[in-house]
mmCIF file of C-alpha atoms and ligand atoms in Angstrom:
data_model
loop_
_atom_site.group_PDB
_atom_site.id
_atom_site.type_symbol
_atom_site.label_atom_id
_atom_site.label_comp_id
_atom_site.label_asym_id
_atom_site.label_seq_id
_atom_site.Cartn_x
_atom_site.Cartn_y
_atom_site.Cartn_z
ATOM 1 C CA MET A 1 -16.100 -17.889 -87.370
ATOM 2 C CA THR A 2 -19.524 -19.129 -86.271
ATOM 3 C CA PRO A 3 -20.706 -17.306 -83.151
ATOM 4 C CA VAL A 4 -21.332 -19.510 -80.115
ATOM 5 C CA PRO A 5 -25.092 -19.777 -79.557
ATOM 6 C CA PRO A 6 -26.158 -18.166 -76.263
ATOM 7 C CA HIS A 7 -27.518 -21.370 -74.718
ATOM 8 C CA VAL A 8 -24.163 -23.081 -75.225
ATOM 9 C CA ARG A 9 -22.413 -20.182 -73.565
ATOM 10 C CA LEU A 10 -24.778 -20.393 -70.622
ATOM 11 C CA LEU A 11 -24.172 -24.118 -70.287
ATOM 12 C CA VAL A 12 -20.424 -23.556 -70.197
ATOM 13 C CA LEU A 13 -20.938 -20.904 -67.537
ATOM 14 C CA VAL A 14 -23.014 -23.272 -65.415
ATOM 15 C CA PHE A 15 -20.325 -25.962 -65.612
ATOM 16 C CA VAL A 16 -17.564 -23.543 -64.734
ATOM 17 C CA LEU A 17 -19.438 -22.201 -61.723
ATOM 18 C CA SER A 18 -20.313 -25.647 -60.430
ATOM 19 C CA GLY A 19 -16.687 -26.737 -60.851
ATOM 20 C CA VAL A 20 -15.546 -23.841 -58.714
ATOM 21 C CA SER A 21 -18.061 -24.360 -55.961
ATOM 22 C CA ALA A 22 -17.988 -28.133 -55.382
ATOM 23 C CA PHE A 23 -16.609 -28.670 -51.902
ATOM 24 C CA LYS A 24 -14.174 -31.564 -51.848
ATOM 25 C CA ILE A 25 -12.772 -33.431 -48.867
ATOM 26 C CA CYS A 26 -10.029 -36.045 -48.915
ATOM 27 C CA SER A 27 -8.296 -38.426 -46.547
ATOM 28 C CA TYR A 28 -4.922 -39.940 -47.326
ATOM 29 C CA ASN A 29 -2.651 -42.215 -45.309
ATOM 30 C CA VAL A 30 0.765 -41.192 -46.636
ATOM 31 C CA GLU A 31 2.673 -43.742 -44.515
ATOM 32 C CA LYS A 32 5.497 -42.095 -42.559
ATOM 33 C CA LEU A 33 6.086 -39.059 -44.674
ATOM 34 C CA SER A 34 9.348 -37.894 -43.112
ATOM 35 C CA GLY A 35 13.109 -38.007 -43.611
ATOM 36 C CA HIS A 36 14.247 -39.140 -47.060
ATOM 37 C CA LYS A 37 10.729 -39.693 -48.291
ATOM 38 C CA ALA A 38 9.750 -36.106 -47.479
ATOM 39 C CA LYS A 39 12.782 -34.814 -49.378
ATOM 40 C CA ASN A 40 11.859 -36.662 -52.552
ATOM 41 C CA PHE A 41 10.843 -33.941 -54.992
ATOM 42 C CA ARG A 42 8.544 -36.117 -57.106
ATOM 43 C CA ILE A 43 6.658 -37.397 -54.053
ATOM 44 C CA MET A 44 6.198 -33.903 -52.614
ATOM 45 C CA HIS A 45 5.265 -32.450 -55.980
ATOM 46 C CA THR A 46 2.607 -35.127 -56.551
ATOM 47 C CA LEU A 47 1.181 -34.669 -53.058
ATOM 48 C CA THR A 48 0.984 -30.918 -53.644
ATOM 49 C CA ARG A 49 -0.962 -31.519 -56.836
ATOM 50 C CA VAL A 50 -3.337 -33.879 -55.042
ATOM 51 C CA LEU A 51 -3.889 -31.526 -52.089
ATOM 52 C CA SER A 52 -4.516 -28.506 -54.303
ATOM 53 C CA HIS A 53 -7.533 -30.356 -55.648
ATOM 54 C CA TYR A 54 -9.329 -30.292 -52.273
ATOM 55 C CA ASP A 55 -10.856 -27.738 -49.948
ATOM 56 C CA LEU A 56 -9.938 -29.892 -47.020
ATOM 57 C CA CYS A 57 -7.677 -32.903 -46.758
ATOM 58 C CA LEU A 58 -6.712 -35.084 -43.847
ATOM 59 C CA LEU A 59 -3.210 -36.556 -44.058
ATOM 60 C CA LEU A 60 -2.183 -39.373 -41.747
ATOM 61 C CA ASP A 61 1.377 -39.996 -40.567
ATOM 62 C CA VAL A 62 3.405 -36.912 -41.531
ATOM 63 C CA ASP A 63 6.199 -35.082 -39.712
ATOM 64 C CA SER A 64 6.309 -31.321 -39.136
ATOM 65 C CA SER A 65 9.001 -30.695 -41.672
ATOM 66 C CA ALA A 66 6.988 -32.439 -44.417
ATOM 67 C CA VAL A 67 3.897 -30.427 -43.446
ATOM 68 C CA ARG A 68 5.878 -27.172 -43.705
ATOM 69 C CA THR A 69 7.255 -28.167 -47.115
ATOM 70 C CA LEU A 70 3.839 -29.120 -48.479
ATOM 71 C CA LEU A 71 2.253 -25.946 -47.152
ATOM 72 C CA ALA A 72 4.983 -23.784 -48.701
ATOM 73 C CA LYS A 73 4.635 -25.551 -52.053
ATOM 74 C CA LEU A 74 0.850 -25.193 -51.999
ATOM 75 C CA ASN A 75 1.029 -21.512 -51.124
ATOM 76 C CA ARG A 76 3.560 -20.706 -53.798
ATOM 77 C CA ASN A 77 0.584 -20.669 -56.164
ATOM 78 C CA ALA A 78 -1.349 -18.365 -53.866
ATOM 79 C CA ASP A 79 1.637 -16.017 -53.628
ATOM 80 C CA ARG A 80 2.110 -15.872 -57.369
ATOM 81 C CA TYR A 81 -1.379 -15.978 -58.755
ATOM 82 C CA ASP A 82 -4.413 -15.991 -56.596
ATOM 83 C CA ASP A 83 -4.995 -15.675 -52.874
ATOM 84 C CA GLN A 84 -8.183 -17.701 -53.294
ATOM 85 C CA PHE A 85 -5.992 -20.783 -53.207
ATOM 86 C CA ARG A 86 -4.153 -20.169 -49.953
ATOM 87 C CA TYR A 87 -3.917 -23.117 -47.558
ATOM 88 C CA ASP A 88 -3.354 -23.512 -43.855
ATOM 89 C CA THR A 89 -3.071 -26.515 -41.534
ATOM 90 C CA VAL A 90 -4.367 -27.861 -38.250
ATOM 91 C CA THR A 91 -2.086 -30.185 -36.313
ATOM 92 C CA ALA A 92 -2.151 -31.405 -32.731
ATOM 93 C CA THR A 93 1.196 -29.871 -31.820
ATOM 94 C CA SER A 94 3.278 -27.010 -33.100
ATOM 95 C CA LEU A 95 5.010 -27.298 -36.442
ATOM 96 C CA ASP A 96 8.151 -25.788 -34.934
ATOM 97 C CA THR A 97 9.230 -28.991 -33.268
ATOM 98 C CA ASN A 98 10.022 -31.939 -35.475
ATOM 99 C CA HIS A 99 7.092 -33.944 -34.346
ATOM 100 C CA MET A 100 5.427 -36.879 -36.112
ATOM 101 C CA HIS A 101 1.775 -35.986 -36.636
ATOM 102 C CA HIS A 102 -0.849 -38.677 -36.678
ATOM 103 C CA TYR A 103 -3.424 -36.262 -38.058
ATOM 104 C CA VAL A 104 -2.919 -33.130 -40.157
ATOM 105 C CA TYR A 105 -5.661 -31.178 -41.888
ATOM 106 C CA PHE A 106 -4.814 -29.027 -44.907
ATOM 107 C CA TYR A 107 -7.566 -26.576 -45.736
ATOM 108 C CA ARG A 108 -8.260 -23.701 -48.107
ATOM 109 C CA THR A 109 -8.629 -20.562 -46.028
ATOM 110 C CA LYS A 110 -11.041 -19.076 -48.565
ATOM 111 C CA THR A 111 -13.642 -21.835 -48.185
ATOM 112 C CA VAL A 112 -12.951 -23.372 -44.771
ATOM 113 C CA ASN A 113 -13.162 -21.814 -41.349
ATOM 114 C CA VAL A 114 -11.793 -24.022 -38.571
ATOM 115 C CA LYS A 115 -13.769 -22.823 -35.578
ATOM 116 C CA ALA A 116 -12.311 -25.148 -32.972
ATOM 117 C CA ARG A 117 -10.288 -28.269 -32.425
ATOM 118 C CA HIS A 118 -10.543 -30.947 -29.787
ATOM 119 C CA GLN A 119 -8.078 -33.635 -28.896
ATOM 120 C CA TYR A 120 -9.908 -36.699 -27.553
ATOM 121 C CA GLN A 121 -8.000 -37.699 -24.449
ATOM 122 C CA LYS A 122 -9.759 -40.461 -22.589
ATOM 123 C CA VAL A 123 -6.906 -42.704 -21.487
ATOM 124 C CA GLN A 124 -6.224 -45.996 -23.238
ATOM 125 C CA SER A 125 -9.002 -45.558 -25.769
ATOM 126 C CA PHE A 126 -6.891 -45.008 -28.840
ATOM 127 C CA THR A 127 -3.283 -45.523 -29.813
ATOM 128 C CA ARG A 128 -3.564 -42.291 -31.823
ATOM 129 C CA GLU A 129 -6.224 -40.126 -30.181
ATOM 130 C CA PRO A 130 -8.484 -38.449 -32.751
ATOM 131 C CA LEU A 131 -8.004 -34.718 -33.289
ATOM 132 C CA ALA A 132 -11.537 -33.512 -34.048
ATOM 133 C CA VAL A 133 -12.217 -30.191 -35.757
ATOM 134 C CA GLN A 134 -15.324 -28.058 -35.961
ATOM 135 C CA ILE A 135 -15.759 -26.616 -39.450
ATOM 136 C CA HIS A 136 -17.819 -23.789 -40.816
ATOM 137 C CA SER A 137 -18.037 -23.175 -44.557
ATOM 138 C CA ARG A 138 -20.184 -20.742 -46.466
ATOM 139 C CA ASN A 139 -19.593 -22.847 -49.585
ATOM 140 C CA THR A 140 -21.356 -25.958 -48.331
ATOM 141 C CA ALA A 141 -25.090 -26.458 -48.016
ATOM 142 C CA ILE A 142 -24.580 -27.981 -44.564
ATOM 143 C CA ARG A 143 -22.534 -24.987 -43.294
ATOM 144 C CA ASP A 144 -21.439 -26.444 -39.927
ATOM 145 C CA PHE A 145 -19.973 -29.881 -39.415
ATOM 146 C CA ILE A 146 -17.405 -31.818 -37.429
ATOM 147 C CA LEU A 147 -14.616 -34.076 -38.650
ATOM 148 C CA VAL A 148 -13.296 -36.948 -36.542
ATOM 149 C CA PRO A 149 -10.210 -38.728 -37.892
ATOM 150 C CA LEU A 150 -8.947 -42.195 -37.070
ATOM 151 C CA HIS A 151 -5.730 -43.979 -37.875
ATOM 152 C CA SER A 152 -6.366 -47.162 -35.960
ATOM 153 C CA GLU A 153 -3.831 -49.525 -34.486
ATOM 154 C CA PRO A 154 -4.297 -52.646 -36.665
ATOM 155 C CA SER A 155 -4.503 -55.121 -33.769
ATOM 156 C CA LYS A 156 -7.070 -52.914 -31.972
ATOM 157 C CA ALA A 157 -8.987 -51.766 -35.037
ATOM 158 C CA VAL A 158 -12.385 -53.176 -34.003
ATOM 159 C CA GLN A 159 -12.201 -51.698 -30.486
ATOM 160 C CA GLU A 160 -11.028 -48.328 -31.737
ATOM 161 C CA MET A 161 -13.710 -48.109 -34.425
ATOM 162 C CA ASP A 162 -16.300 -48.913 -31.764
ATOM 163 C CA ARG A 163 -14.945 -46.127 -29.557
ATOM 164 C CA LEU A 164 -15.554 -43.591 -32.292
ATOM 165 C CA TYR A 165 -19.115 -43.613 -30.975
ATOM 166 C CA ASP A 166 -17.817 -42.230 -27.644
ATOM 167 C CA VAL A 167 -15.937 -39.528 -29.526
ATOM 168 C CA PHE A 168 -19.140 -38.782 -31.446
ATOM 169 C CA GLN A 169 -21.045 -38.268 -28.196
ATOM 170 C CA GLU A 170 -18.340 -36.068 -26.745
ATOM 171 C CA VAL A 171 -17.852 -33.754 -29.709
ATOM 172 C CA SER A 172 -21.507 -33.532 -30.708
ATOM 173 C CA ARG A 173 -22.377 -32.428 -27.160
ATOM 174 C CA LYS A 174 -19.400 -30.134 -26.867
ATOM 175 C CA TRP A 175 -20.223 -28.297 -30.089
ATOM 176 C CA ASN A 176 -23.991 -28.881 -30.128
ATOM 177 C CA ASN A 177 -23.835 -30.373 -33.609
ATOM 178 C CA THR A 178 -24.506 -33.925 -34.761
ATOM 179 C CA ASN A 179 -23.285 -33.425 -38.334
ATOM 180 C CA VAL A 180 -20.215 -35.541 -37.806
ATOM 181 C CA MET A 181 -17.997 -37.152 -40.437
ATOM 182 C CA PHE A 182 -15.443 -39.836 -39.530
ATOM 183 C CA LEU A 183 -12.572 -40.453 -41.901
ATOM 184 C CA GLY A 184 -9.184 -42.106 -42.117
ATOM 185 C CA ASP A 185 -7.461 -45.462 -42.136
ATOM 186 C CA PHE A 186 -9.621 -47.592 -39.850
ATOM 187 C CA HIS A 187 -8.096 -50.939 -40.933
ATOM 188 C CA ALA A 188 -11.741 -51.819 -41.515
ATOM 189 C CA GLY A 189 -11.304 -55.055 -43.395
ATOM 190 C CA CYS A 190 -9.355 -58.190 -44.270
ATOM 191 C CA THR A 191 -7.793 -59.776 -41.188
ATOM 192 C CA TYR A 192 -8.306 -56.727 -38.959
ATOM 193 C CA MET A 193 -12.099 -56.637 -39.178
ATOM 194 C CA THR A 194 -14.165 -59.672 -40.119
ATOM 195 C CA ARG A 195 -17.860 -59.709 -40.967
ATOM 196 C CA ALA A 196 -18.613 -60.984 -37.431
ATOM 197 C CA ASP A 197 -16.671 -58.092 -35.893
ATOM 198 C CA LYS A 198 -19.093 -55.576 -37.367
ATOM 199 C CA LYS A 199 -21.628 -56.457 -34.660
ATOM 200 C CA LYS A 200 -19.176 -55.124 -32.090
ATOM 201 C CA ILE A 201 -18.921 -51.708 -33.708
ATOM 202 C CA ARG A 202 -21.590 -49.180 -32.731
ATOM 203 C CA LEU A 203 -21.011 -47.128 -35.870
ATOM 204 C CA PHE A 204 -22.045 -50.204 -37.891
ATOM 205 C CA ARG A 205 -24.861 -51.377 -35.619
ATOM 206 C CA ASN A 206 -26.525 -47.994 -35.367
ATOM 207 C CA THR A 207 -28.271 -47.125 -38.607
ATOM 208 C CA SER A 208 -27.892 -43.394 -37.955
ATOM 209 C CA PHE A 209 -24.371 -43.785 -39.336
ATOM 210 C CA SER A 210 -23.802 -44.208 -43.076
ATOM 211 C CA TRP A 211 -20.652 -45.851 -44.376
ATOM 212 C CA LEU A 212 -19.876 -44.151 -47.670
ATOM 213 C CA ILE A 213 -17.038 -46.502 -48.609
ATOM 214 C CA GLY A 214 -18.361 -50.064 -48.848
ATOM 215 C CA ASP A 215 -16.904 -53.359 -47.643
ATOM 216 C CA LYS A 216 -15.945 -54.487 -51.151
ATOM 217 C CA VAL A 217 -13.903 -51.406 -52.004
ATOM 218 C CA ASP A 218 -10.112 -51.740 -52.278
ATOM 219 C CA THR A 219 -8.276 -48.801 -50.759
ATOM 220 C CA THR A 220 -4.838 -50.385 -51.118
ATOM 221 C CA VAL A 221 -2.481 -49.806 -54.041
ATOM 222 C CA THR A 222 -0.912 -53.258 -54.299
ATOM 223 C CA ASP A 223 -2.526 -55.944 -56.434
ATOM 224 C CA ASP A 224 -1.937 -58.521 -53.706
ATOM 225 C CA THR A 225 -4.640 -57.181 -51.405
ATOM 226 C CA THR A 226 -8.243 -56.096 -51.751
ATOM 227 C CA CYS A 227 -8.990 -54.416 -48.451
ATOM 228 C CA PRO A 228 -11.362 -51.575 -47.513
ATOM 229 C CA TYR A 229 -9.045 -50.213 -44.813
ATOM 230 C CA ASP A 230 -9.845 -46.545 -45.361
ATOM 231 C CA ARG A 231 -13.351 -45.309 -44.740
ATOM 232 C CA ILE A 232 -15.644 -42.319 -44.584
ATOM 233 C CA VAL A 233 -18.708 -42.440 -42.328
ATOM 234 C CA VAL A 234 -21.293 -39.735 -41.708
ATOM 235 C CA HIS A 235 -23.831 -39.331 -38.965
ATOM 236 C CA GLY A 236 -27.410 -38.341 -39.577
ATOM 237 C CA GLU A 237 -29.823 -38.017 -42.427
ATOM 238 C CA ARG A 238 -29.285 -34.285 -42.699
ATOM 239 C CA PHE A 239 -25.554 -34.637 -43.346
ATOM 240 C CA LEU A 240 -26.161 -37.494 -45.795
ATOM 241 C CA LYS A 241 -28.598 -35.360 -47.759
ATOM 242 C CA ASN A 242 -25.959 -32.665 -48.035
ATOM 243 C CA ILE A 243 -23.431 -34.970 -49.644
ATOM 244 C CA LYS A 244 -23.283 -35.395 -53.400
ATOM 245 C CA PRO A 245 -24.770 -38.867 -54.001
ATOM 246 C CA LEU A 246 -22.180 -41.596 -54.596
ATOM 247 C CA SER A 247 -19.316 -39.112 -54.410
ATOM 248 C CA GLY A 248 -17.549 -41.070 -51.654
ATOM 249 C CA GLN A 249 -14.853 -43.034 -53.457
ATOM 250 C CA VAL A 250 -11.279 -44.182 -53.707
ATOM 251 C CA VAL A 251 -9.106 -41.934 -55.859
ATOM 252 C CA ASN A 252 -6.800 -43.857 -58.141
ATOM 253 C CA ILE A 253 -4.176 -41.116 -58.270
ATOM 254 C CA GLY A 254 -2.296 -42.947 -61.011
ATOM 255 C CA LYS A 255 -5.224 -42.453 -63.364
ATOM 256 C CA ARG A 256 -6.656 -39.205 -62.000
ATOM 257 C CA PHE A 257 -3.371 -37.297 -61.803
ATOM 258 C CA ARG A 258 -1.425 -39.282 -64.383
ATOM 259 C CA VAL A 259 1.213 -40.482 -61.963
ATOM 260 C CA ARG A 260 3.431 -43.477 -62.712
ATOM 261 C CA ARG A 261 2.537 -46.563 -60.706
ATOM 262 C CA THR A 262 6.014 -46.848 -59.166
ATOM 263 C CA LEU A 263 5.671 -43.296 -57.871
ATOM 264 C CA VAL A 264 2.152 -43.970 -56.542
ATOM 265 C CA GLN A 265 3.615 -46.933 -54.636
ATOM 266 C CA GLU A 266 6.521 -44.875 -53.349
ATOM 267 C CA ILE A 267 4.065 -42.418 -51.802
ATOM 268 C CA SER A 268 1.943 -44.974 -50.001
ATOM 269 C CA ASN A 269 0.282 -48.356 -50.130
ATOM 270 C CA HIS A 270 -3.028 -46.525 -49.638
ATOM 271 C CA TYR A 271 -5.005 -44.520 -52.140
ATOM 272 C CA PRO A 272 -6.699 -41.356 -50.938
ATOM 273 C CA LEU A 273 -10.462 -41.244 -50.422
ATOM 274 C CA GLU A 274 -12.645 -38.340 -51.406
ATOM 275 C CA VAL A 275 -16.173 -37.111 -50.838
ATOM 276 C CA ILE A 276 -17.992 -34.078 -52.207
ATOM 277 C CA LEU A 277 -20.335 -31.922 -50.159
ATOM 278 C CA LYS A 278 -23.221 -30.214 -51.868
ATOM 279 C CA SER A 279 -22.520 -26.608 -52.533
ATOM 280 C CA SER A 280 -24.399 -23.683 -51.095
ATOM 281 C CA ALA A 281 -24.422 -22.123 -54.571
ATOM 282 C CA LEU A 282 -27.830 -22.122 -56.195
ATOM 283 C CA LEU A 283 -26.483 -23.121 -59.586
ATOM 284 C CA LEU A 284 -25.056 -26.415 -58.459
ATOM 285 C CA GLN A 285 -28.397 -27.454 -57.050
ATOM 286 C CA ALA A 286 -30.112 -26.465 -60.278
ATOM 287 C CA THR A 287 -29.774 -29.915 -61.804
ATOM 288 C CA PRO A 288 -33.139 -29.609 -63.575
ATOM 289 C CA LEU A 289 -31.750 -26.502 -65.289
ATOM 290 C CA LEU A 290 -28.757 -28.494 -66.513
ATOM 291 C CA ALA A 291 -31.031 -31.223 -67.833
ATOM 292 C CA LEU A 292 -33.167 -28.619 -69.568
ATOM 293 C CA LEU A 293 -30.108 -27.052 -71.171
ATOM 294 C CA SER A 294 -28.868 -30.395 -72.473
ATOM 295 C CA VAL A 295 -32.254 -30.867 -74.111
ATOM 296 C CA VAL A 296 -31.970 -27.406 -75.656
ATOM 297 C CA ILE A 297 -28.557 -28.360 -77.067
ATOM 298 C CA ALA A 298 -29.800 -31.690 -78.365
ATOM 299 C CA LEU A 299 -32.489 -29.783 -80.274
HETATM 300 C C1 NAG B 1 -28.201 -26.426 -30.255
HETATM 301 O O1 NAG B 1 -28.576 -26.486 -31.615
HETATM 302 C C2 NAG B 1 -29.958 -26.409 -31.837
HETATM 303 C C3 NAG B 1 -30.257 -26.633 -33.313
HETATM 304 O O2 NAG B 1 -29.158 -26.646 -34.122
HETATM 305 C C4 NAG B 1 -30.472 -25.072 -31.359
HETATM 306 O O3 NAG B 1 -31.861 -24.983 -31.561
HETATM 307 C C5 NAG B 1 -30.149 -24.925 -29.871
HETATM 308 O O4 NAG B 1 -30.513 -23.644 -29.422
HETATM 309 C C6 NAG B 1 -28.666 -25.134 -29.624
HETATM 310 N N1 NAG B 1 -28.406 -25.181 -28.180
HETATM 311 C C7 NAG B 1 -27.437 -24.460 -27.619
HETATM 312 C C8 NAG B 1 -27.259 -24.648 -26.151
HETATM 313 O O5 NAG B 1 -26.717 -23.698 -28.242
HETATM 314 C C1 NAG B 2 -27.951 -44.400 -32.518
HETATM 315 O O1 NAG B 2 -27.311 -43.152 -32.496
HETATM 316 C C2 NAG B 2 -28.177 -42.087 -32.190
HETATM 317 C C3 NAG B 2 -27.415 -40.810 -32.395
HETATM 318 O O2 NAG B 2 -27.906 -40.220 -33.547
HETATM 319 C C4 NAG B 2 -28.736 -42.254 -30.804
HETATM 320 O O3 NAG B 2 -29.601 -41.169 -30.505
HETATM 321 C C5 NAG B 2 -29.460 -43.549 -30.709
HETATM 322 O O4 NAG B 2 -29.897 -43.766 -29.383
HETATM 323 C C6 NAG B 2 -28.576 -44.695 -31.153
HETATM 324 N N1 NAG B 2 -29.359 -45.914 -31.248
HETATM 325 C C7 NAG B 2 -29.056 -47.015 -30.624
HETATM 326 C C8 NAG B 2 -29.936 -48.166 -30.860
HETATM 327 O O5 NAG B 2 -28.075 -47.068 -29.877
#
């Protein structure tokens, strides 16, 4: 057997380390995951596979029983193999009651520390008031940031998206941190938000906010529609610089996780979104080193 040259071994090591340390966030509208749907083994198994891919994932529209099932399935791996992959959740109300949750965060306890949560409560602002969380992670270059979710009411989508600016002001003051990411199903397109409507939305008007999912993206599964309903937005240059360039995208779970189209459709008419935060690990930022190594290999 030919021995593996040392530079090849090093390259493999670099890839492995960077794979481990990339910090991935997702957002997925799973459309009323409760009752029969939440008892469907193939749906729950696929969702578990998807979730286990992320450090932090926001699910929209899930009941307590489905959250408990998903959490148990996810943690079966942690119990058997490796505690590094243990998950926990943040929900607005207790999981004991059979409550429908608008917003549920699944997060890896090893890489994510949820320091605080805040339920936005200003009356008549939102149909589903955002449940903001303050995150600390040693694995991300940014370290401290805030997530603000939105599952808008379709007929009030423009108003509710505009009000995210009020939530931004409240949480950034409350936690003295302007690294804020907004994510979820905003209904930000097609008949719910026209080009003219964008002028009415402060998160669009104000250039301090960057929309990582563009207006031409299709976040729906069906072929009949091409609508950028789901979005990820970040505030501030600092946060933007700490995001892996162009990593904000729709995840075609059919292709990525090899799931049959009928099953993808059974789960939801939305695809999940993902975004990758730059890692705090030195190796991941050592892109010049990677380039150098590829040259070495080419030689
Ligand atoms: C708020 O954050 C800034 C910088 O992140 C820091 O300099 C300042 O002391 C903080 N203020 C309070 C009241 O914690
Ligand atoms: C845009 O948002 C920032 C928050 O980063 C705020 O300080 C600024 O005043 C806003 N600009 C306008 C024109 O509203």
